[in-house]
PDB file of C-alpha atoms and ligand atoms in Angstrom:
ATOM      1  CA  UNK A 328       0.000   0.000   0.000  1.00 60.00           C
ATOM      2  CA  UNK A 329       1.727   3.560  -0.822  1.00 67.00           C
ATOM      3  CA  UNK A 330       0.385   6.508   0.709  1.00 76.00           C
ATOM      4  CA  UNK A 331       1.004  10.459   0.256  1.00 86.00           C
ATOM      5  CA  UNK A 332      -0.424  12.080   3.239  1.00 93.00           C
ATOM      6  CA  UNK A 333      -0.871  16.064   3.449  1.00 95.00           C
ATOM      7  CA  UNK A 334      -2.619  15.989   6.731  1.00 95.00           C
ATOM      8  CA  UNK A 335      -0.724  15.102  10.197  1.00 96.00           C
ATOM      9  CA  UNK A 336      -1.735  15.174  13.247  1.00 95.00           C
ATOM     10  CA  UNK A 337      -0.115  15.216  16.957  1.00 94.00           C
ATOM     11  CA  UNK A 338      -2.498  12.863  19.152  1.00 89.00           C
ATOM     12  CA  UNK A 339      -1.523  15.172  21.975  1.00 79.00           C
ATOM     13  CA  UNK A 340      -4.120  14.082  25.039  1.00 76.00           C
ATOM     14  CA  UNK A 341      -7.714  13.875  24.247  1.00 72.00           C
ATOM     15  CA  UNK A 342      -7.080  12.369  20.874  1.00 80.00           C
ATOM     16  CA  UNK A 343      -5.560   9.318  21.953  1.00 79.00           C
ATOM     17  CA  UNK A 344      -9.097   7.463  20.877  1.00 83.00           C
ATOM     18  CA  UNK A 345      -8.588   9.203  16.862  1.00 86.00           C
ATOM     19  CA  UNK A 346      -5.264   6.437  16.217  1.00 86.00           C
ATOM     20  CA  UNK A 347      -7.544   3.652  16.718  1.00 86.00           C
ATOM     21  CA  UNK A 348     -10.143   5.032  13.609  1.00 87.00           C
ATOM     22  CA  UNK A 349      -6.886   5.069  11.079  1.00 89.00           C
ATOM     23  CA  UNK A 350      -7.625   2.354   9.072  1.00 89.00           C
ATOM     24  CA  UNK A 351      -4.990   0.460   6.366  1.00 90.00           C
ATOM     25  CA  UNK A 352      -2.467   1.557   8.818  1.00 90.00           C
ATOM     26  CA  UNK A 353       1.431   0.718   9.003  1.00 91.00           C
ATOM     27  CA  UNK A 354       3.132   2.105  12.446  1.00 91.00           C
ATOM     28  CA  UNK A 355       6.280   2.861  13.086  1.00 90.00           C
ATOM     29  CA  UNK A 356       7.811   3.012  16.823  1.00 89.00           C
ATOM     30  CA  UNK A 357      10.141   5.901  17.329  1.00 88.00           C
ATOM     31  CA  UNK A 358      12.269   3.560  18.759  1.00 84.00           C
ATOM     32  CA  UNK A 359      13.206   2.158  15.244  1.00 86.00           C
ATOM     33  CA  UNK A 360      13.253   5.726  13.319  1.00 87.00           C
ATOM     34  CA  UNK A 361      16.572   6.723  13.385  1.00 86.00           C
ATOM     35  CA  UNK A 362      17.591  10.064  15.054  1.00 84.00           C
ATOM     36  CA  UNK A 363      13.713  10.303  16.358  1.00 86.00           C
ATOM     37  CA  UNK A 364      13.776  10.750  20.183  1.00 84.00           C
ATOM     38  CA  UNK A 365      11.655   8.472  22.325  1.00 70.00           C
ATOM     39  CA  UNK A 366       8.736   9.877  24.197  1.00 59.00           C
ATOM     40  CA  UNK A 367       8.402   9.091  28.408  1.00 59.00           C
ATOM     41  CA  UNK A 368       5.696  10.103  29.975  1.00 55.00           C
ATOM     42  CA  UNK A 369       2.769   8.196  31.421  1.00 53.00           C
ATOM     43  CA  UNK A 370       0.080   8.515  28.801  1.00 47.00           C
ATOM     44  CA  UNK A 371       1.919   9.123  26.022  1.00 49.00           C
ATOM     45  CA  UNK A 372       2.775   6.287  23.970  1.00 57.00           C
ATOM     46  CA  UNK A 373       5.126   6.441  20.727  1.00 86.00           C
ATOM     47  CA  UNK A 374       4.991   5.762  17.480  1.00 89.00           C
ATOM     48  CA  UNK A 375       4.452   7.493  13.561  1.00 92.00           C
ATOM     49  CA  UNK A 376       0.829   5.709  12.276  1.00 93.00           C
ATOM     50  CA  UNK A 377       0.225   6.211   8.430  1.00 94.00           C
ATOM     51  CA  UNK A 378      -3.026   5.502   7.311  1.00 93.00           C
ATOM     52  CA  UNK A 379      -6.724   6.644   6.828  1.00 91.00           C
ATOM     53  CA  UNK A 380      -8.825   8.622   8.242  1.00 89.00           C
ATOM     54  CA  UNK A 381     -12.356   7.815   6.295  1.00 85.00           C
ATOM     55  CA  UNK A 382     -10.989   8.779   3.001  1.00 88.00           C
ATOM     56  CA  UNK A 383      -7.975  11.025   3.574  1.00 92.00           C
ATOM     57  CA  UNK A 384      -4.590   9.589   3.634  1.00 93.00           C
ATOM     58  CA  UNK A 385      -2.920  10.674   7.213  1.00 94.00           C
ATOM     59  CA  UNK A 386      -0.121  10.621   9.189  1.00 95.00           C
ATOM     60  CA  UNK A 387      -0.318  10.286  13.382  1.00 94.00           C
ATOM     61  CA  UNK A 388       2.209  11.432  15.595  1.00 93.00           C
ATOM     62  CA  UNK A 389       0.912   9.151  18.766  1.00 90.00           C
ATOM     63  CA  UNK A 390       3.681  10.783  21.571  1.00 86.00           C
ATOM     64  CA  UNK A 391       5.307  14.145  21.673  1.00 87.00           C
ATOM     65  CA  UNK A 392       7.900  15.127  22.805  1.00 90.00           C
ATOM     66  CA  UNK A 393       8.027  17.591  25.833  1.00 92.00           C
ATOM     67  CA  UNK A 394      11.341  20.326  26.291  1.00 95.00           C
ATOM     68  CA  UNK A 395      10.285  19.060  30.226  1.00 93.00           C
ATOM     69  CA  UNK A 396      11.812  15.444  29.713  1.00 89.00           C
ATOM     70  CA  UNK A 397      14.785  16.667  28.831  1.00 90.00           C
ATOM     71  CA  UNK A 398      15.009  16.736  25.188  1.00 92.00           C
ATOM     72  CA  UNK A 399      16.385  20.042  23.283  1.00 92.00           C
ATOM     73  CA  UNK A 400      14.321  22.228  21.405  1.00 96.00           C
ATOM     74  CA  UNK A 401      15.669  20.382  18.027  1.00 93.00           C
ATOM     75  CA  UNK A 402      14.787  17.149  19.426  1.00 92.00           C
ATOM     76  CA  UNK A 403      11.063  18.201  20.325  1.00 94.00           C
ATOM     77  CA  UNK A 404      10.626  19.777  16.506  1.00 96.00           C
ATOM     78  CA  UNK A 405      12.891  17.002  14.780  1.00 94.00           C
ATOM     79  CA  UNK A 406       9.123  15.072  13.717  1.00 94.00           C
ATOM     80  CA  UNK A 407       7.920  18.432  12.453  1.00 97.00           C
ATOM     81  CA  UNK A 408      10.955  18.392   9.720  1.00 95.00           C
ATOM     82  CA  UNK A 409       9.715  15.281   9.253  1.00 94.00           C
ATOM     83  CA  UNK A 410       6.665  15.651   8.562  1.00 95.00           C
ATOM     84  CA  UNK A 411       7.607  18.793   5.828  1.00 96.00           C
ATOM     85  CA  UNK A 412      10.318  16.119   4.186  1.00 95.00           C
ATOM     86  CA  UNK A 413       7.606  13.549   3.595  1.00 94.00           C
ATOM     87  CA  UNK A 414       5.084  17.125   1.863  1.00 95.00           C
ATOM     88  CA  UNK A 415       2.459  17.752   4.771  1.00 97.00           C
ATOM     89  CA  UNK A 416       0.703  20.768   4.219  1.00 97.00           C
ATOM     90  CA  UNK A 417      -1.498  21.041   7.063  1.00 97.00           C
ATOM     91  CA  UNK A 418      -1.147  20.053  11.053  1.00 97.00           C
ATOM     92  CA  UNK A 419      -3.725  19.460  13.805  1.00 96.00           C
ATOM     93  CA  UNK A 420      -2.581  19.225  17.397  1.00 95.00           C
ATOM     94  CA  UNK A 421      -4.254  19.019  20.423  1.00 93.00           C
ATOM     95  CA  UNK A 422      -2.947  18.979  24.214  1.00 93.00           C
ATOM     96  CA  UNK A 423      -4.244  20.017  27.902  1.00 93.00           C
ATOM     97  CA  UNK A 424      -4.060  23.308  29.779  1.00 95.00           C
ATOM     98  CA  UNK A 425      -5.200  24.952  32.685  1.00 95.00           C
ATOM     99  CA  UNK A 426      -7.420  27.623  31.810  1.00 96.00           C
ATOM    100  CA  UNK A 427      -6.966  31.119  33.035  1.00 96.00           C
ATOM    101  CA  UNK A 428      -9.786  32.639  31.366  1.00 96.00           C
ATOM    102  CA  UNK A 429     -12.494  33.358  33.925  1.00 95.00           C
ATOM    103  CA  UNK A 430     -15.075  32.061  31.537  1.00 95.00           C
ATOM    104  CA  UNK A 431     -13.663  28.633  30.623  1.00 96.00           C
ATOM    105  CA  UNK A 432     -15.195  25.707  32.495  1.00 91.00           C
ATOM    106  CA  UNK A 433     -13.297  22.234  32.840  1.00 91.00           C
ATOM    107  CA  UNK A 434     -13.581  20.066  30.050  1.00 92.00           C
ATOM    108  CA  UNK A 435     -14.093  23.190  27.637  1.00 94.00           C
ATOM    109  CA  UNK A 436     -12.195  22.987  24.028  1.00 96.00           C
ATOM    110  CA  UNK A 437     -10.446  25.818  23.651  1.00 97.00           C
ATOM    111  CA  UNK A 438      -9.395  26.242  19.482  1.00 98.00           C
ATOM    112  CA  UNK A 439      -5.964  27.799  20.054  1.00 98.00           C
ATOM    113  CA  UNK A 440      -6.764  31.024  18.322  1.00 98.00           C
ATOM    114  CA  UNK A 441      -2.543  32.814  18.976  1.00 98.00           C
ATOM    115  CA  UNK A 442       0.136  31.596  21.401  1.00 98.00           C
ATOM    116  CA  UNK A 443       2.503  33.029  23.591  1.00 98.00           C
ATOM    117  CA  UNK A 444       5.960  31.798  23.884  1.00 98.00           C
ATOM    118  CA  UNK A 445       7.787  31.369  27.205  1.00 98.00           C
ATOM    119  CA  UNK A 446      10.095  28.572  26.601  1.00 98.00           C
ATOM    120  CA  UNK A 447      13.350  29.415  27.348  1.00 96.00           C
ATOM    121  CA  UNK A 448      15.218  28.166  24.438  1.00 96.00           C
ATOM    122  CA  UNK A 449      13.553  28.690  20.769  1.00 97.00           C
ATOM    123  CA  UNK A 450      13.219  26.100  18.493  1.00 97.00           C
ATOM    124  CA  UNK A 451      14.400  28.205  15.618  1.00 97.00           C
ATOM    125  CA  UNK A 452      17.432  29.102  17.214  1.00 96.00           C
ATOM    126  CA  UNK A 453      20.767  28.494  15.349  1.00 95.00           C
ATOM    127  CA  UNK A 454      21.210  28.251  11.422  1.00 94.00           C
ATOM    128  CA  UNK A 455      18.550  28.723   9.601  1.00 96.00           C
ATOM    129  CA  UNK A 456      16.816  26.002   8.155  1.00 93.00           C
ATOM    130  CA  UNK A 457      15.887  27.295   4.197  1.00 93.00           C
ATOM    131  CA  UNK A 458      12.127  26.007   4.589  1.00 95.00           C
ATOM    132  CA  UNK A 459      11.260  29.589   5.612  1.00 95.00           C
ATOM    133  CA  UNK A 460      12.369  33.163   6.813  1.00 95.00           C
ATOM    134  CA  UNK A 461      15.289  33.642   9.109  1.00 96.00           C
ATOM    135  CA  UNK A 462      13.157  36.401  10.915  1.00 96.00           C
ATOM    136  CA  UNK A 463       9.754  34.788  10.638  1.00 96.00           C
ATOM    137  CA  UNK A 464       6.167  36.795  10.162  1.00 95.00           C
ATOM    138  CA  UNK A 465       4.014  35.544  13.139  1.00 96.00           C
ATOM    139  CA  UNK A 466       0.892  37.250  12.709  1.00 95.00           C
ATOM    140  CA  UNK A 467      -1.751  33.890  11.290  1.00 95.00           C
ATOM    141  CA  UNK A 468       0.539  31.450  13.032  1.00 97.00           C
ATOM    142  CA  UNK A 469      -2.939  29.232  13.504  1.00 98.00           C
ATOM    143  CA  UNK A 470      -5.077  29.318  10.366  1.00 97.00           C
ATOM    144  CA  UNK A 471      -7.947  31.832  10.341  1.00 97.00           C
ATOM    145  CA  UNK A 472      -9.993  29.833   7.725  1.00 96.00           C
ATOM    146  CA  UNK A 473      -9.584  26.207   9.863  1.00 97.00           C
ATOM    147  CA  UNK A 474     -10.357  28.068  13.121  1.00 97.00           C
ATOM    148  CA  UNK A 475     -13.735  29.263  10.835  1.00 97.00           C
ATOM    149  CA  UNK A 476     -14.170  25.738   9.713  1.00 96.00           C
ATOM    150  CA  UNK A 477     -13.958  24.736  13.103  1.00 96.00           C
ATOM    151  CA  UNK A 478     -16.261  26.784  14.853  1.00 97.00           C
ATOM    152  CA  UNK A 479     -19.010  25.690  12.086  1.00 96.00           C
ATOM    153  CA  UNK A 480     -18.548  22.173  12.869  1.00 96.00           C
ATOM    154  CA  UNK A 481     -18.987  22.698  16.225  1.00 95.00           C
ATOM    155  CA  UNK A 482     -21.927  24.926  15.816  1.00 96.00           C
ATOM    156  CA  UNK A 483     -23.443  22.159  13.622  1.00 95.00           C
ATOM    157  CA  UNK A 484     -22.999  19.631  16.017  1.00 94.00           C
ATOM    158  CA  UNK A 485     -23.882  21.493  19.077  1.00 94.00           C
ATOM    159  CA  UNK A 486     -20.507  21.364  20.299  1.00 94.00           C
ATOM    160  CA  UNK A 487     -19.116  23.985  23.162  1.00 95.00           C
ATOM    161  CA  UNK A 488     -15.683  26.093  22.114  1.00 97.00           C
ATOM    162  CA  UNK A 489     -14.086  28.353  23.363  1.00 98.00           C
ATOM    163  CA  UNK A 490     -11.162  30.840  21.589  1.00 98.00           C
ATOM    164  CA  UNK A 491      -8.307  31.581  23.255  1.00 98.00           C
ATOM    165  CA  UNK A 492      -4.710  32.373  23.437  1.00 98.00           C
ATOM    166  CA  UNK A 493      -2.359  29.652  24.468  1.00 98.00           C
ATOM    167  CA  UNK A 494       0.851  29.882  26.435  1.00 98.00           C
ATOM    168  CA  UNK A 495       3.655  27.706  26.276  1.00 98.00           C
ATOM    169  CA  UNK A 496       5.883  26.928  29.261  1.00 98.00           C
ATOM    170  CA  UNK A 497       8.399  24.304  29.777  1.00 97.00           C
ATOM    171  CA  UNK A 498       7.188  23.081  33.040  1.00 93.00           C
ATOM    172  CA  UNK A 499       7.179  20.221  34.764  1.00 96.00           C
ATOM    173  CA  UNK A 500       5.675  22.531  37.251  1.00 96.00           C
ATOM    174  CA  UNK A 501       2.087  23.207  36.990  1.00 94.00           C
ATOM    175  CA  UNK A 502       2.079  27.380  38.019  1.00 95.00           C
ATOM    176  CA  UNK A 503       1.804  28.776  40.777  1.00 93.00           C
ATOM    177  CA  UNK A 504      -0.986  31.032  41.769  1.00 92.00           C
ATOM    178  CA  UNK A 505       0.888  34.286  41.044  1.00 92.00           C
ATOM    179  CA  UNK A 506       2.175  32.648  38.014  1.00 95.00           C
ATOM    180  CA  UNK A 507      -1.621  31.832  36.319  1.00 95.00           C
ATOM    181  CA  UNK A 508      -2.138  35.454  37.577  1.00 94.00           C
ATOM    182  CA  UNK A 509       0.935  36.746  35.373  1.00 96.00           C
ATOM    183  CA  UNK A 510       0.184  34.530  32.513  1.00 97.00           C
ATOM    184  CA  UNK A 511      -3.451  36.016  32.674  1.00 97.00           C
ATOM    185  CA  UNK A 512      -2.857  39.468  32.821  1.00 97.00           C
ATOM    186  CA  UNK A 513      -0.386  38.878  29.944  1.00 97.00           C
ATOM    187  CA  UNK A 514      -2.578  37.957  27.461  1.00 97.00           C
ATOM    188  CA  UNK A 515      -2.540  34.384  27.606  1.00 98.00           C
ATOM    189  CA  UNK A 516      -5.998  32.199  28.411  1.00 98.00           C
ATOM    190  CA  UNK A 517      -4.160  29.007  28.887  1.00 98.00           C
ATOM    191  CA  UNK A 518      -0.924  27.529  29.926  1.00 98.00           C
ATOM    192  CA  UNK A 519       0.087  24.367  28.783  1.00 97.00           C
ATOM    193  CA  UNK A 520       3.484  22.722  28.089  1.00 97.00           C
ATOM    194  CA  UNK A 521       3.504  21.866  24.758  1.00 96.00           C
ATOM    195  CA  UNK A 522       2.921  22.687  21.279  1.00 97.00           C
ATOM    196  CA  UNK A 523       4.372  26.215  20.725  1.00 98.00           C
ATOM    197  CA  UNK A 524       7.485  24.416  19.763  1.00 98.00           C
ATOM    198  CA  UNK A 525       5.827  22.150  17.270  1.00 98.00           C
ATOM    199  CA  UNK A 526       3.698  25.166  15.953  1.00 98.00           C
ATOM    200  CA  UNK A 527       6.005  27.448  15.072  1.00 98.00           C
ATOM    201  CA  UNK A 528       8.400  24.897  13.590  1.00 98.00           C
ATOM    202  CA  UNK A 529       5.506  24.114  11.159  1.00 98.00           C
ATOM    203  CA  UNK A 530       4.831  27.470  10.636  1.00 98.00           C
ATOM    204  CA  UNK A 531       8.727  28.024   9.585  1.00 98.00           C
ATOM    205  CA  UNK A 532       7.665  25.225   7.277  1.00 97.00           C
ATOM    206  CA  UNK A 533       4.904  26.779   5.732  1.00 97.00           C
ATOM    207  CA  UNK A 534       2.484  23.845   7.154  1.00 97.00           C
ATOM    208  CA  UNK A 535      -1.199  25.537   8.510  1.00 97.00           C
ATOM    209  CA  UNK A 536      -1.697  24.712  11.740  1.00 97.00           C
ATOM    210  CA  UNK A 537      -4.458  24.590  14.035  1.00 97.00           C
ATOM    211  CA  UNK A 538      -4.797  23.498  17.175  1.00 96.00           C
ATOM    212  CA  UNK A 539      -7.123  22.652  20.500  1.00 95.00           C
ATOM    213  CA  UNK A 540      -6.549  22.742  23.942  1.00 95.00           C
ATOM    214  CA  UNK A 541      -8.651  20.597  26.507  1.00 94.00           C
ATOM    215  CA  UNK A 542      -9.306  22.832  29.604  1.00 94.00           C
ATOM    216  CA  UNK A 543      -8.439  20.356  32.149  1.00 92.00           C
ATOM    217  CA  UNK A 544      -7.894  22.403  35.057  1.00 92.00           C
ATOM    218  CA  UNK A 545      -8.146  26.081  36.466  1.00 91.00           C
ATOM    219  CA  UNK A 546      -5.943  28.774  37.690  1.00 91.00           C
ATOM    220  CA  UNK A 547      -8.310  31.389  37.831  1.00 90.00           C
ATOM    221  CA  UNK A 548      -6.911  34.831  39.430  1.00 82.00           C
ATOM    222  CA  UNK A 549      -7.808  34.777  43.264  1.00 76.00           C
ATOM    223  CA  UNK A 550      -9.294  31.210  43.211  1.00 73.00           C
ATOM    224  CA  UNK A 551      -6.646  28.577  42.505  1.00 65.00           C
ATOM    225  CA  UNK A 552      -7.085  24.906  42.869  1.00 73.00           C
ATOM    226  CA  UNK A 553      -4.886  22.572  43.447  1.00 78.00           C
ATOM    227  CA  UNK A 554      -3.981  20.801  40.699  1.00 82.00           C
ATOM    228  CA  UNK A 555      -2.471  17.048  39.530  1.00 83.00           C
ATOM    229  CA  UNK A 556      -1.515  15.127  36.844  1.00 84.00           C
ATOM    230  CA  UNK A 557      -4.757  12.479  37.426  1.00 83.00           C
ATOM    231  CA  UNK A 558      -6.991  14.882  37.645  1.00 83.00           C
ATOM    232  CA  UNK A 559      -5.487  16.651  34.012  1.00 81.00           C
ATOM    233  CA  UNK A 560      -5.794  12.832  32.775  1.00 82.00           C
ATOM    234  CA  UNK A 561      -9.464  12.681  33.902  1.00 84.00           C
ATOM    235  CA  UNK A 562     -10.525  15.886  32.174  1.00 81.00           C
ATOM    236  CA  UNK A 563      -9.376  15.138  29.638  1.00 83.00           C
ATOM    237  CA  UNK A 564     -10.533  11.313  28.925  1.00 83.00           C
ATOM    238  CA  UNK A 565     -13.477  13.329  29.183  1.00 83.00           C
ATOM    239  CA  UNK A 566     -13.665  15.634  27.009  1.00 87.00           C
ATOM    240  CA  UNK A 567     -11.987  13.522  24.489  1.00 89.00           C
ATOM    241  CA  UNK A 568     -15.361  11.967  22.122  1.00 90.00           C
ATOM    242  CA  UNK A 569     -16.021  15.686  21.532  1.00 93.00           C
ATOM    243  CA  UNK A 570     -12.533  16.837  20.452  1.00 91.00           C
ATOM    244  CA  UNK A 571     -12.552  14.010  18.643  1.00 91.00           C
ATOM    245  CA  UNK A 572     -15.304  14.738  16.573  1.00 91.00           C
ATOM    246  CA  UNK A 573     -14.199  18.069  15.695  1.00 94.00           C
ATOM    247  CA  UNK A 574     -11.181  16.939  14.376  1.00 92.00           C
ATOM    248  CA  UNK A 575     -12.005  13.848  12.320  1.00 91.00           C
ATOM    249  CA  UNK A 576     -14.791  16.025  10.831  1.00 93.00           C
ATOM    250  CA  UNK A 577     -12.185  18.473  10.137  1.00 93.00           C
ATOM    251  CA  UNK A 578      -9.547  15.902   8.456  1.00 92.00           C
ATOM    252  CA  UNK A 579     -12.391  14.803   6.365  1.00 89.00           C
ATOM    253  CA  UNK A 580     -12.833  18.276   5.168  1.00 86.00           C
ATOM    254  CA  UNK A 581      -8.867  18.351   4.452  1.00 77.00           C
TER     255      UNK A 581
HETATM  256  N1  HPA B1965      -0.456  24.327  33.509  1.00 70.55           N
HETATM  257  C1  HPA B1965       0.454  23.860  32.651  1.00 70.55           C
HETATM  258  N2  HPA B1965       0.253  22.784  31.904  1.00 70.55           N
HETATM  259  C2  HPA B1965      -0.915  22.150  32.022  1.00 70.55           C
HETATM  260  C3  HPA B1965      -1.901  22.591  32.902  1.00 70.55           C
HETATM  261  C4  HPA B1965      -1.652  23.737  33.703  1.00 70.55           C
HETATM  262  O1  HPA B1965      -2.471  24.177  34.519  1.00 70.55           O
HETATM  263  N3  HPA B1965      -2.945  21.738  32.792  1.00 70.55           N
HETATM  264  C5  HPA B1965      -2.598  20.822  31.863  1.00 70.55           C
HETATM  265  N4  HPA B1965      -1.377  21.069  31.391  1.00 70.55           N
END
């Protein structure tokens, strides 16, 4: 079986439940890709799935990497080069956050509308890779007409989103109270610690992006919670059937 996907996706968590859909699939463990790091955490299992996805060809990144586990910035992006070598034109990604927005509920799907970058090393540091700019524009980093696409699905199926802007930290801390605070007042409406690596990468790479976050938790200004890696888990099992069917309707639309 040959297959040229344009569509990829990072089964970030929530979408865990989309890999098992791909049909006529061939996997690939990271673990026998050369160069490709291998994931660690609890929840996240590893491996490159190409297949389909009803009719469109796909590829599945099932594991990410996270800058907390250790890996460099390079290492975290290296499947995003990837994914531009083998002529991937458009990404979906989804992960968890704790939602900062005052009017974001647990369980909400936020589409990641912008991010905010507070990693402390850049994945585009160092030569610059000729798939795009040195100095980068930044201004539709996630793609205005998927977000639009998006919210119509959702509106169709009587689905609850949200918009929002994501931040990126490198944890493995969850924040502190004065630290959802900052992040707030900053602009940000989530804090998560993933995908702003990935996305601008693909960006770089001229791949659209879009993205949603699972609202797992809260840090809302003058009422935090405490907050765990179970309960993130829970929230976002949860919410998962409904994420799910955003973005499978979306692929199909690819
Ligand atoms: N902060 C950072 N990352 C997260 C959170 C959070 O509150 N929830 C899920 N991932």
């Amino acid at each position: 079986m040959t297959t040229s996907p344009k569509t990829a996706i990072i089964l970030g968590t929530g979408l865990g439940q989309l890999a098992s859909e791909i049909t006529d699939s061939y996997e690939f463990p990271y673990s026998e890709i050369p160069n490709f790091p291998v994931s660690t955490v609890e929840g996240h299992a590893g491996k490159l799935i190409f297949g389909k996805l009803g009719n469109v060809d796909i590829m599945a990144m099932e594991g990410r990497f996270h800058y907390y586990e250790g890996y460099n910035m390079k290492e975290v992006t290296f499947p995003i080069r990837i994914m531009y070598e083998l002529g991937i034109k458009t990404l979906f990604v989804s992960n968890a956050s704790g939602g900062m927005n005052p009017e974001f509920k647990i369980g909400d799907l936020m589409i990641i509308t912008d991010h905010i970058n507070f990693f402390p090393e850049h994945p585009l540091r160092g030569k610059n890779f000729p798939t795009g700019p040195r100095f980068p524009d930044m201004h539709e980093t996630y793609d205005k007409k998927l977000i639009a696409e998006a919210d119509a699905i959702a509106a169709e199926k009587g689905i609850r989103v949200v918009h929002g802007v994501y931040v990126g930290v490198q944890g493995p801390t969850f924040e502190t109270p004065a630290e959802y605070k900052m992040y707030h007042r900053l602009g940000g409406d989530a804090v998560g610690m993933s995908t702003v690596p990935e996305v601008i990468v693909a960006h770089h790479c001229g791949i659209k992006t879009f993205g949603i976050s699972i609202i797992t938790d809260l840090g809302l200004e003058d009422t935090p919670v405490e907050v765990s890696h179970e309960e993130v888990q829970i929230a976002a099992n949860k919410a998962q059937p409904l994420m799910t069917e955003i973005m499978r309707e979306m692929i199909n639309r690819a």
